[in-house]
Amino acid sequence: MPNYTVKLTCKREIAEGTMAFYFEKPDGFTYKAGQFARLTLVNPDETDGEGNSRTFSFASAPYEDDLIFATRMRDTAFKRVLKIMEPGTEIRLNAPYGSFTLHDDESVPAVFLTGGIGVTPVRSIILQTLHDHVRHRILVFYSNRKPEDAAFLDELKTSCDRDSNCTFVGTMTRMEASGREWHGETGVISKAMLFKYMNDLKLPIYYLDGPPAMVGAMRQILSEAGVDANRIRTEEFSGY
Ligand SMILES: Cc1cc2nc3c(=O)[nH]c(=O)nc-3n(C[C@H](O)[C@H](O)[C@H](O)COP(=O)(O)OP(=O)(O)OC[C@H]3O[C@@H](n4cnc5c(N)ncnc54)[C@H](O)[C@@H]3O)c2cc1C
């Protein structure tokens, strides 16, 4: 896979404990919405047993000018270095990888079941799909403990609300810990919640991604609902 050197252009906090990092897109570099990259720090001031590289999904959509990655800022050497990185700093990008990309058949609905930082490839796919006016019926179920934790929440909701083919369902599992108002769903994504928004659970292709425990729980719900395993696509963020 090709290697590129890319420059950080800016960084910002996008949810509690979660930051987005924007990098210049190298000339001629292309990727598909939903794919991922291997990022490597160049001569970092510190390192640890996990080394200087991490895998991140593109949170950016391919039509956007920058490459965007978003991550939970845990206290590891890699993320400490990333957090204080100055705009203009170069890192190595090895990409694109992966096949967690939208199916071609527009007559088959796409249902995204995601939570927490698993939202990154979902943002990429949804924004690109809406931008391209692709006509798939799309449902996005996005679970977090509270709105403060939910990266890209308002952007995804607003983008979906503008397109009648797209339905966004946010759900919060610990609203008692929140200081914000919330008018969406509460509780974990469940079979009952899916049935509230969908008549036929067996027709769509499902996209499950995020920490392995969440992907496992979602797969279990779909299996109990009789969804064929061939209709389920997953991307597990190992390392969480
Ligand atoms: C295809 C793919 C796409 C991914 N996309 C993304 C993405 O878009 N965004 C993203 O943030 N991550 C993504 N990941 C996960 C990412 O690669 C890292 O593994 C993750 O961010 C953790 O990195 P770290 O530096 O925090 O921990 P590491 O140093 O890599 O942690 C290694 C081990 O220590 C444990 N650990 C470290 N710190 C803590 C802590 N504070 N509390 C508890 N356990 C801890 C971890 O559970 C893990 O077992 C993706 C992974 C894959 C495979």
XYZ file of N, CA and C and ligand atoms in Angstrom:
773
model
N 0.853 -1.196 0.000
C 0.000 0.000 0.000
C 0.892 1.251 0.000
N 0.530 2.283 -0.761
C 1.404 3.457 -0.845
C 1.578 4.176 0.487
N 2.743 4.792 0.629
C 3.083 5.596 1.806
C 3.136 7.062 1.424
N 2.613 7.908 2.284
C 2.633 9.348 2.021
C 3.126 10.064 3.273
N 3.657 11.257 3.078
C 3.939 12.137 4.210
C 2.859 13.210 4.188
N 2.172 13.376 5.314
C 1.076 14.356 5.338
C 1.269 15.331 6.499
N 0.817 16.568 6.279
C 1.006 17.647 7.242
C -0.268 17.894 8.041
N -0.143 18.028 9.362
C -1.288 18.410 10.190
C -1.672 19.848 9.864
N -2.965 20.082 9.579
C -3.394 21.460 9.315
C -4.089 22.059 10.536
N -4.892 21.264 11.251
C -5.503 21.748 12.486
C -6.040 20.585 13.300
N -6.404 20.890 14.532
C -6.966 19.873 15.429
C -8.006 20.552 16.298
N -9.011 19.813 16.706
C -10.008 20.430 17.594
C -10.718 19.363 18.401
N -11.227 19.766 19.570
C -12.005 18.839 20.384
C -13.408 18.768 19.797
N -13.903 17.577 19.534
C -15.223 17.452 18.905
C -16.244 16.810 19.839
N -15.784 16.295 20.978
C -16.666 15.779 22.028
C -15.781 15.639 23.259
N -16.406 15.340 24.395
C -15.589 15.229 25.618
C -14.537 14.148 25.442
N -13.273 14.513 25.601
C -12.196 13.521 25.509
C -11.959 12.987 24.105
N -12.489 13.670 23.108
C -12.367 13.188 21.717
C -11.884 14.329 20.835
N -10.849 14.055 20.054
C -10.317 15.102 19.177
C -10.312 14.653 17.725
N -10.447 15.650 16.846
C -10.316 15.404 15.401
C -9.037 16.071 14.935
N -8.328 15.373 14.057
C -7.065 15.868 13.491
C -7.224 15.954 11.981
N -6.884 17.127 11.444
C -7.044 17.376 10.011
C -5.666 17.388 9.353
N -5.530 16.646 8.263
C -4.257 16.596 7.542
C -4.487 16.980 6.082
N -3.436 17.544 5.477
C -3.488 17.849 4.040
C -3.628 16.559 3.262
N -4.486 16.582 2.236
C -4.614 15.392 1.387
C -3.500 15.438 0.328
N -2.679 14.376 0.258
C -1.592 14.421 -0.740
C -2.155 14.420 -2.160
N -1.434 15.054 -3.079
C -1.846 15.070 -4.489
C -1.997 13.638 -4.985
N -3.101 13.377 -5.643
C -3.300 12.069 -6.270
C -3.782 10.986 -5.319
N -3.907 11.312 -4.032
C -4.348 10.281 -3.083
C -5.868 10.123 -3.140
N -6.348 8.895 -3.292
C -7.792 8.650 -3.276
C -8.098 7.517 -2.296
N -9.312 7.558 -1.779
C -9.776 6.474 -0.906
C -11.292 6.422 -1.012
N -11.857 5.309 -0.500
C -13.321 5.191 -0.510
C -13.851 5.476 0.880
N -15.050 6.056 0.943
C -15.691 6.308 2.234
C -15.808 4.995 2.990
N -15.342 4.985 4.253
C -15.400 3.787 5.088
C -14.061 3.082 5.220
N -13.072 3.506 4.436
C -11.767 2.834 4.527
C -10.932 3.398 5.683
N -9.775 2.771 5.917
C -8.936 3.214 7.029
C -7.481 3.362 6.606
N -6.692 3.946 7.538
C -5.274 4.240 7.266
C -4.433 3.821 8.458
N -3.166 3.630 8.210
C -2.191 3.416 9.280
C -1.393 4.710 9.404
N -1.441 5.337 10.575
C -0.701 6.588 10.798
C 0.546 6.309 11.636
N 1.671 6.880 11.242
C 2.924 6.672 11.983
C 3.552 8.015 12.322
N 3.852 8.202 13.607
C 4.514 9.430 14.049
C 5.964 9.400 13.588
N 6.487 10.568 13.216
C 7.879 10.663 12.759
C 8.724 11.234 13.903
N 9.712 10.481 14.351
C 10.610 10.898 15.454
C 9.860 11.523 16.633
N 8.886 10.809 17.232
C 8.142 11.410 18.355
C 9.029 11.556 19.588
N 8.640 12.494 20.474
C 9.421 12.735 21.686
C 9.321 11.574 22.667
N 8.249 10.791 22.564
C 8.134 9.621 23.437
C 7.438 8.495 22.685
N 7.626 7.277 23.183
C 6.963 6.122 22.578
C 6.693 5.117 23.691
N 5.919 4.068 23.382
C 5.706 3.020 24.392
C 5.631 1.669 23.692
N 5.246 0.657 24.435
C 5.279 -0.708 23.907
C 4.422 -0.916 22.676
N 3.420 -0.080 22.478
C 2.534 -0.231 21.315
C 3.129 0.397 20.067
N 4.259 1.121 20.225
C 4.947 1.674 19.057
C 4.360 2.989 18.575
N 4.833 3.425 17.404
C 4.520 4.771 16.893
C 3.412 4.788 15.843
N 2.741 3.666 15.650
C 1.690 3.617 14.623
C 0.355 3.201 15.221
N -0.704 3.724 14.632
C -2.063 3.304 14.984
C -2.899 3.269 13.715
N -3.964 2.478 13.768
C -4.901 2.381 12.654
C -6.106 3.268 12.945
N -6.483 4.116 11.993
C -7.676 4.958 12.169
C -8.502 4.952 10.886
N -9.815 4.884 11.057
C -10.701 5.044 9.905
C -10.690 6.497 9.464
N -10.889 6.727 8.189
C -11.090 8.101 7.720
C -12.452 8.566 8.236
N -12.461 9.673 8.978
C -13.738 10.278 9.356
C -14.182 11.234 8.253
N -13.224 11.678 7.459
C -13.542 12.571 6.334
C -14.212 11.787 5.219
N -15.012 12.496 4.436
C -15.559 11.911 3.201
C -14.574 12.241 2.075
N -14.451 11.356 1.093
C -13.468 11.587 0.025
C -13.624 12.924 -0.697
N -14.846 13.483 -0.755
C -15.005 14.766 -1.464
C -14.428 15.944 -0.673
N -14.199 15.748 0.633
C -13.702 16.855 1.453
C -12.217 17.111 1.168
N -11.794 18.356 1.410
C -10.419 18.752 1.083
C -9.387 18.094 1.985
N -9.718 17.988 3.284
C -8.740 17.447 4.245
C -8.994 15.974 4.513
N -7.972 15.316 5.053
C -8.142 13.986 5.636
C -8.402 14.211 7.123
N -9.497 13.636 7.640
C -9.839 13.845 9.054
C -9.814 12.495 9.779
N -9.155 12.487 10.935
C -9.185 11.319 11.812
C -9.669 11.789 13.171
N -10.446 10.959 13.855
C -10.943 11.343 15.173
C -10.689 10.200 16.132
N -10.317 10.562 17.365
C -9.983 9.508 18.325
C -10.265 9.922 19.758
N -10.534 8.909 20.589
C -10.646 9.124 22.022
C -9.235 9.369 22.547
N -9.050 10.451 23.302
C -7.696 10.843 23.728
C -7.283 10.124 25.006
N -7.024 8.824 24.895
C -6.552 8.102 26.080
C -5.095 8.464 26.347
N -4.653 8.147 27.574
C -3.313 8.574 28.002
C -2.257 7.561 27.554
N -2.022 7.487 26.238
C -0.956 6.622 25.713
C 0.077 7.536 25.035
N 1.304 7.022 24.851
C 2.369 7.862 24.286
C 1.945 8.415 22.923
N 1.373 7.548 22.075
C 0.972 7.975 20.731
C 0.015 9.165 20.813
N -0.961 9.056 21.702
C -1.991 10.105 21.744
C -1.511 11.353 22.475
N -0.583 11.185 23.419
C 0.000 12.392 24.048
C 0.760 13.204 22.997
N 1.510 12.506 22.141
C 2.271 13.202 21.093
C 1.303 13.871 20.110
N 0.261 13.132 19.730
C -0.717 13.668 18.773
C -1.401 14.918 19.335
N -1.734 14.843 20.623
C -2.505 15.931 21.247
C -1.774 17.269 21.195
N -0.442 17.229 21.377
C 0.301 18.510 21.409
C 0.986 18.818 20.075
N 0.687 18.015 19.074
C 1.323 18.220 17.757
C 0.932 19.587 17.184
N 1.919 20.302 16.669
C 1.667 21.635 16.100
C 1.262 21.514 14.632
N 0.346 22.373 14.173
C 0.051 22.396 12.736
C 1.348 22.548 11.943
N 1.445 21.842 10.829
C 2.673 21.856 10.030
C 3.531 20.618 10.264
N 3.285 19.920 11.399
C 4.052 18.697 11.682
C 3.675 17.609 10.686
N 4.682 16.841 10.265
C 4.430 15.771 9.287
C 4.337 14.411 9.970
N 3.438 13.592 9.459
C 3.382 12.193 9.880
C 3.336 11.322 8.623
N 3.507 10.005 8.793
C 3.439 9.088 7.653
C 2.038 8.488 7.587
N 1.513 8.386 6.390
C 0.182 7.816 6.169
C 0.326 6.655 5.190
N -0.178 5.506 5.606
C -0.122 4.317 4.784
C -1.585 3.908 4.531
N -2.046 4.039 3.300
C -3.484 3.876 3.035
C -3.716 3.830 1.524
N -4.940 3.465 1.107
C -6.109 3.113 1.913
C -6.240 1.601 2.082
N -6.866 1.216 3.192
C -7.142 -0.190 3.474
C -8.633 -0.366 3.721
N -9.099 -1.608 3.568
C -10.418 -1.988 4.064
C -11.519 -1.995 3.037
N -12.568 -2.729 3.383
C -13.702 -2.878 2.474
C -15.027 -2.613 3.195
N -14.973 -1.787 4.252
C -16.193 -1.418 4.974
C -16.828 -0.239 4.222
N -17.316 -0.547 3.034
C -17.811 0.498 2.134
C -19.240 0.158 1.709
N -19.969 1.176 1.293
C -21.392 0.999 0.984
C -21.590 0.082 -0.229
N -22.587 -0.823 -0.123
C -22.904 -1.719 -1.243
C -23.472 -0.916 -2.419
N -23.398 -1.496 -3.613
C -23.810 -0.769 -4.823
C -25.321 -0.732 -5.039
N -26.026 -1.804 -4.690
C -27.446 -1.946 -5.046
C -28.318 -0.957 -4.253
N -28.806 0.082 -4.945
C -29.571 1.136 -4.271
C -30.943 0.659 -3.787
N -31.398 -0.505 -4.265
C -32.715 -1.001 -3.833
C -32.621 -1.680 -2.462
N -31.408 -1.927 -1.994
C -31.228 -2.577 -0.687
C -30.850 -1.518 0.346
N -31.688 -1.350 1.395
C -31.373 -0.334 2.405
C -30.055 -0.638 3.133
N -29.435 0.428 3.642
C -28.206 0.285 4.439
C -28.514 0.757 5.858
N -28.225 -0.097 6.834
C -28.478 0.259 8.224
C -27.151 0.247 8.983
N -26.824 1.380 9.588
C -25.574 1.515 10.336
C -25.888 1.415 11.833
N -25.199 0.507 12.506
C -25.334 0.376 13.952
C -23.967 0.696 14.546
N -23.876 1.847 15.191
C -22.558 2.261 15.664
C -22.672 2.932 17.024
N -21.519 3.077 17.669
C -21.506 3.742 18.965
C -20.144 4.316 19.243
N -20.118 5.374 20.044
C -18.849 5.965 20.448
C -18.008 6.363 19.250
N -16.711 6.070 19.336
C -15.784 6.508 18.294
C -15.956 5.671 17.016
N -16.770 4.628 17.085
C -17.099 3.843 15.892
C -17.788 4.674 14.819
N -18.166 5.884 15.161
C -18.872 6.750 14.215
C -17.971 7.220 13.062
N -16.655 7.107 13.202
C -15.771 7.735 12.196
C -16.047 7.283 10.754
N -16.034 5.964 10.446
C -16.301 5.607 9.043
C -17.743 5.882 8.634
N -18.649 5.917 9.620
C -20.059 6.188 9.318
C -20.200 7.640 8.846
N -19.501 8.560 9.511
C -19.536 9.950 9.038
C -19.049 10.017 7.598
N -17.947 9.328 7.313
C -17.373 9.362 5.973
C -18.390 8.856 4.936
N -19.007 7.718 5.233
C -19.933 7.106 4.268
C -21.194 7.958 4.096
N -21.760 8.418 5.219
C -23.031 9.175 5.118
C -22.811 10.498 4.377
N -21.767 11.218 4.732
C -21.551 12.506 4.057
C -21.276 12.319 2.565
N -20.494 11.283 2.223
C -20.203 11.056 0.805
C -21.478 10.636 0.053
N -22.271 9.785 0.687
C -23.506 9.294 0.058
C -24.473 10.447 -0.208
N -24.634 11.322 0.782
C -25.543 12.460 0.604
C -24.988 13.420 -0.445
N -23.687 13.608 -0.430
C -23.032 14.495 -1.398
C -23.243 13.992 -2.827
N -23.165 12.663 -3.011
C -23.281 12.061 -4.350
C -24.742 11.846 -4.765
N -25.694 12.179 -3.873
C -27.123 11.951 -4.126
C -27.403 10.493 -4.468
N -26.702 9.602 -3.801
C -26.957 8.169 -3.984
C -28.308 7.872 -3.350
N -29.094 6.970 -3.966
C -30.489 6.835 -3.550
C -30.771 5.671 -2.609
N -29.780 5.125 -1.931
C -30.047 4.069 -0.951
C -30.955 4.627 0.157
N -31.835 3.774 0.683
C -32.521 4.108 1.929
C -31.502 3.867 3.047
N -31.296 4.874 3.910
C -30.248 4.756 4.933
C -30.813 5.026 6.322
N -30.461 4.173 7.260
C -30.786 4.422 8.671
C -29.499 4.357 9.471
N -29.307 5.354 10.333
C -28.115 5.378 11.184
C -28.562 5.323 12.639
N -28.175 4.268 13.348
C -28.402 4.182 14.794
C -27.059 4.470 15.465
N -27.027 5.510 16.310
C -25.760 5.960 16.899
C -25.931 6.067 18.412
N -25.219 5.191 19.132
C -25.377 5.094 20.582
C -24.182 5.695 21.327
N -24.493 6.451 22.377
C -23.457 7.014 23.247
C -23.998 7.041 24.666
N -23.104 7.274 25.621
C -23.605 7.387 26.994
C -24.389 8.690 27.146
N -23.827 9.782 26.625
C -24.505 11.079 26.741
C -24.112 11.958 25.560
N -24.903 12.984 25.253
C -24.624 13.803 24.062
C -23.232 14.421 24.082
N -22.738 14.761 25.275
C -21.411 15.383 25.376
C -20.313 14.479 24.804
N -20.542 13.143 24.840
C -19.524 12.182 24.379
C -19.604 11.919 22.882
N -20.669 12.385 22.246
C -21.010 11.893 20.907
C -20.405 12.757 19.800
N -19.305 12.291 19.239
C -18.639 13.035 18.158
C -19.530 13.093 16.918
N -19.536 14.221 16.250
C -20.248 14.443 14.982
C -21.780 14.290 15.114
N -22.304 14.327 16.356
C -23.734 14.081 16.573
C -24.616 15.076 15.811
N -24.389 16.367 16.035
C -25.253 17.378 15.411
C -25.081 17.376 13.890
N -23.846 17.222 13.452
C -23.568 17.240 12.005
C -24.281 16.083 11.297
N -24.214 14.898 11.887
C -24.859 13.734 11.245
C -26.372 13.879 11.247
N -26.902 14.356 12.373
C -28.363 14.515 12.453
C -28.837 15.553 11.425
N -28.163 16.688 11.392
C -28.558 17.749 10.462
C -28.433 17.277 9.015
N -27.346 16.576 8.701
C -27.142 16.106 7.319
C -28.237 15.124 6.928
N -28.549 14.168 7.812
C -29.596 13.176 7.496
C -30.964 13.845 7.383
N -31.232 14.799 8.279
C -32.551 15.444 8.278
C -32.830 16.173 6.963
N -31.773 16.540 6.237
C -31.952 17.264 4.971
C -32.323 16.344 3.818
N -32.225 15.008 4.029
C -32.448 14.070 2.932
C -33.520 13.063 3.341
N -34.603 13.007 2.568
C -35.725 12.148 2.971
C -35.376 10.661 2.938
N -34.287 10.294 2.278
C -33.883 8.879 2.257
C -33.093 8.464 3.485
N -32.756 9.432 4.317
C -31.855 9.146 5.440
C -32.565 9.401 6.774
N -32.494 8.421 7.667
C -33.069 8.586 9.004
C -31.957 8.432 10.027
N -31.864 9.403 10.934
C -30.839 9.352 11.975
C -31.515 9.090 13.314
N -31.040 8.068 14.019
C -31.582 7.739 15.345
C -30.428 7.765 16.350
N -30.362 8.830 17.137
C -29.363 8.893 18.206
C -29.971 8.319 19.464
N -29.159 7.608 20.246
C -29.671 7.108 21.515
C -28.608 7.264 22.599
N -29.052 7.611 23.810
C -28.132 7.838 24.927
C -28.431 6.836 26.040
N -27.366 6.264 26.596
C -27.569 5.202 27.595
C -27.375 5.685 29.032
N -26.827 6.932 29.202
C -26.610 7.409 30.586
C -26.951 8.890 30.688
N -28.177 9.226 30.327
C -28.564 10.644 30.338
C -28.501 11.248 31.736
N -28.565 10.405 32.777
C -28.485 10.950 34.150
C -27.133 11.621 34.406
N -26.111 11.276 33.584
C -24.775 11.876 33.754
C -24.600 13.111 32.875
N -25.660 13.501 32.151
C -25.537 14.597 31.186
C -26.079 15.913 31.733
N -25.475 17.003 31.262
C -25.999 18.314 31.603
C -26.751 18.922 30.427
N -26.965 18.141 29.377
C -27.605 18.676 28.168
C -29.014 18.127 27.992
N -29.800 18.862 27.239
C -31.139 18.363 26.887
C -31.014 17.295 25.820
N -31.934 16.339 25.819
C -31.908 15.315 24.784
C -33.339 14.898 24.460
N -33.699 14.974 23.177
C -35.062 14.633 22.785
C -35.111 13.356 21.951
N -33.967 12.664 21.853
C -33.930 11.445 21.046
C -34.212 10.209 21.879
N -33.778 9.058 21.362
C -33.987 7.793 22.056
C -33.067 7.700 23.276
N -33.448 6.820 24.198
C -32.555 6.489 25.315
C -32.461 4.968 25.411
N -31.366 4.507 26.005
C -31.150 3.059 26.165
C -30.348 2.492 25.011
N -29.900 1.267 25.203
C -29.039 0.642 24.186
C -29.852 0.314 22.931
N -29.160 0.187 21.820
C -29.816 -0.224 20.579
C -30.318 -1.657 20.799
N -31.596 -1.876 20.546
C -32.202 -3.181 20.817
C -33.059 -3.592 19.615
N -33.513 -4.833 19.651
C -34.401 -5.311 18.589
C -35.662 -4.436 18.538
N -36.183 -4.101 19.726
C -37.406 -3.282 19.778
C -37.155 -1.910 19.147
N -35.973 -1.340 19.393
C -35.674 -0.023 18.815
C -35.584 -0.131 17.289
N -34.972 -1.205 16.794
C -34.877 -1.377 15.334
C -36.272 -1.493 14.736
N -37.151 -2.271 15.370
C -38.513 -2.457 14.844
C -39.323 -1.165 14.871
N -38.970 -0.260 15.773
C -39.692 1.017 15.832
C -39.474 1.828 14.538
N -38.309 1.630 13.895
C -37.968 2.433 12.703
C -37.966 1.627 11.401
N -38.092 0.283 11.504
C -37.987 -0.552 10.305
C -39.068 -1.618 10.335
N -39.668 -1.873 9.167
C -40.679 -2.928 9.102
C -40.047 -4.298 8.898
N -39.049 -4.331 8.019
C -38.464 -5.614 7.639
C -36.976 -5.618 7.999
N -36.648 -6.337 9.051
C -35.247 -6.358 9.499
C -34.370 -7.240 8.613
N -35.010 -8.077 7.785
C -34.209 -9.049 7.015
C -33.726 -8.507 5.668
N -34.283 -7.380 5.229
C -33.945 -6.855 3.897
C -32.619 -6.076 3.831
N -32.320 -5.212 4.810
C -31.143 -4.336 4.655
C -29.807 -5.074 4.735
N -28.771 -4.354 4.337
C -27.411 -4.760 4.680
C -27.008 -3.907 5.876
N -26.458 -4.569 6.880
C -26.112 -3.905 8.138
C -24.615 -3.637 8.203
N -24.261 -2.461 8.722
C -22.867 -2.072 8.901
C -22.641 -1.835 10.394
N -21.860 -2.722 11.016
C -21.609 -2.650 12.462
C -20.154 -2.260 12.662
N -19.914 -1.220 13.436
C -18.505 -0.917 13.692
C -18.329 -0.217 15.017
N -17.093 -0.329 15.529
C -16.762 0.261 16.814
C -15.966 -0.719 17.643
N -15.903 -0.476 18.956
C -15.185 -1.393 19.832
C -15.745 -2.814 19.694
N -14.863 -3.838 19.773
C -15.302 -5.216 19.536
C -16.516 -5.634 20.377
N -16.600 -5.172 21.643
C -17.716 -5.574 22.500
C -19.040 -5.070 21.926
N -19.035 -3.857 21.385
C -20.262 -3.292 20.811
C -20.641 -4.050 19.532
N -19.649 -4.313 18.691
C -19.930 -5.035 17.445
C -20.527 -6.414 17.772
N -19.958 -7.077 18.788
C -20.466 -8.396 19.197
C -21.911 -8.313 19.671
N -22.225 -7.291 20.470
C -23.587 -7.145 21.003
C -24.585 -6.880 19.876
N -24.208 -6.072 18.907
C -25.106 -5.757 17.783
C -25.323 -6.999 16.903
N -24.252 -7.740 16.703
C -24.361 -8.954 15.889
C -25.336 -9.945 16.550
N -25.280 -10.012 17.871
C -26.162 -10.908 18.636
C -27.630 -10.506 18.434
N -27.908 -9.199 18.509
C -29.284 -8.712 18.334
C -29.796 -9.087 16.939
N -28.956 -8.873 15.932
C -29.379 -9.155 14.551
C -29.581 -10.648 14.347
N -28.708 -11.435 14.952
C -28.830 -12.884 14.820
C -30.140 -13.353 15.464
N -30.474 -12.805 16.637
C -31.729 -13.178 17.310
C -32.947 -12.719 16.503
N -32.773 -11.669 15.716
C -33.886 -11.171 14.891
C -33.970 -11.941 13.568
N -33.102 -12.920 13.384
C -33.166 -13.771 12.193
C -32.485 -13.183 10.969
N -31.630 -12.169 11.160
C -30.926 -11.566 10.018
C -29.814 -12.516 9.566
N -29.769 -12.768 8.262
C -28.759 -13.642 7.685
C -27.359 -13.044 7.906
N -26.420 -13.861 8.336
C -25.061 -13.379 8.616
C -24.418 -12.732 7.384
N -24.852 -13.155 6.183
C -24.294 -12.578 4.953
C -24.694 -11.122 4.750
N -25.680 -10.671 5.497
C -26.144 -9.290 5.337
C -25.505 -8.363 6.380
N -24.524 -8.894 7.115
C -23.895 -8.101 8.174
C -22.424 -7.858 7.836
N -22.039 -6.585 7.795
C -20.632 -6.232 7.552
C -20.086 -5.536 8.795
N -18.875 -5.863 9.161
C -18.347 -5.316 10.419
C -16.955 -4.716 10.250
N -16.661 -3.756 11.126
C -15.305 -3.196 11.259
C -15.052 -3.073 12.746
N -14.138 -3.893 13.270
C -13.875 -3.859 14.714
C -12.670 -2.988 15.002
N -12.840 -2.034 15.914
C -11.735 -1.159 16.321
C -10.954 -1.889 17.413
N -10.122 -2.861 17.036
C -9.328 -3.566 18.041
C -8.441 -2.521 18.720
N -8.155 -2.686 20.006
C -7.386 -1.666 20.735
C -8.279 -0.920 21.714
N -9.609 -1.124 21.590
C -10.535 -0.570 22.580
C -11.141 -1.717 23.379
C -9.836 -0.876 11.219
C -9.657 -0.037 12.466
C -10.116 1.263 12.494
C -9.957 2.041 13.635
N -10.423 3.317 13.627
C -10.293 4.072 14.733
C -10.774 5.418 14.757
O -11.303 5.956 13.775
N -10.625 6.118 15.907
C -10.034 5.574 17.025
O -9.929 6.258 18.044
N -9.560 4.324 17.016
C -9.678 3.562 15.914
N -9.189 2.280 15.910
C -8.483 1.801 17.124
C -7.067 2.394 17.135
O -6.275 1.740 16.156
C -6.376 2.214 18.488
O -6.257 0.857 18.778
C -7.168 2.869 19.599
O -7.367 4.243 19.299
C -6.420 2.725 20.922
O -5.181 3.350 20.834
P -4.467 3.881 22.172
O -3.211 4.559 21.771
O -5.485 4.630 22.976
O -4.180 2.543 22.980
P -3.012 1.490 22.765
O -1.731 1.989 23.304
O -3.005 1.047 21.340
O -3.623 0.376 23.676
C -3.197 -0.923 23.661
C -3.908 -1.719 24.724
O -3.965 -1.050 25.989
C -5.312 -0.799 26.406
N -5.436 0.593 26.933
C -4.659 1.638 26.597
N -5.046 2.746 27.249
C -6.090 2.399 28.020
C -6.926 3.101 28.916
N -6.757 4.410 29.190
N -7.921 2.419 29.492
C -8.093 1.105 29.251
N -7.333 0.396 28.414
C -6.338 1.017 27.813
C -6.139 -0.980 25.150
O -7.423 -1.510 25.412
C -5.346 -1.985 24.332
O -5.671 -3.299 24.678
C -9.313 1.495 14.789
C -8.824 0.187 14.756
C -8.991 -0.572 13.612
C -8.449 -1.980 13.588
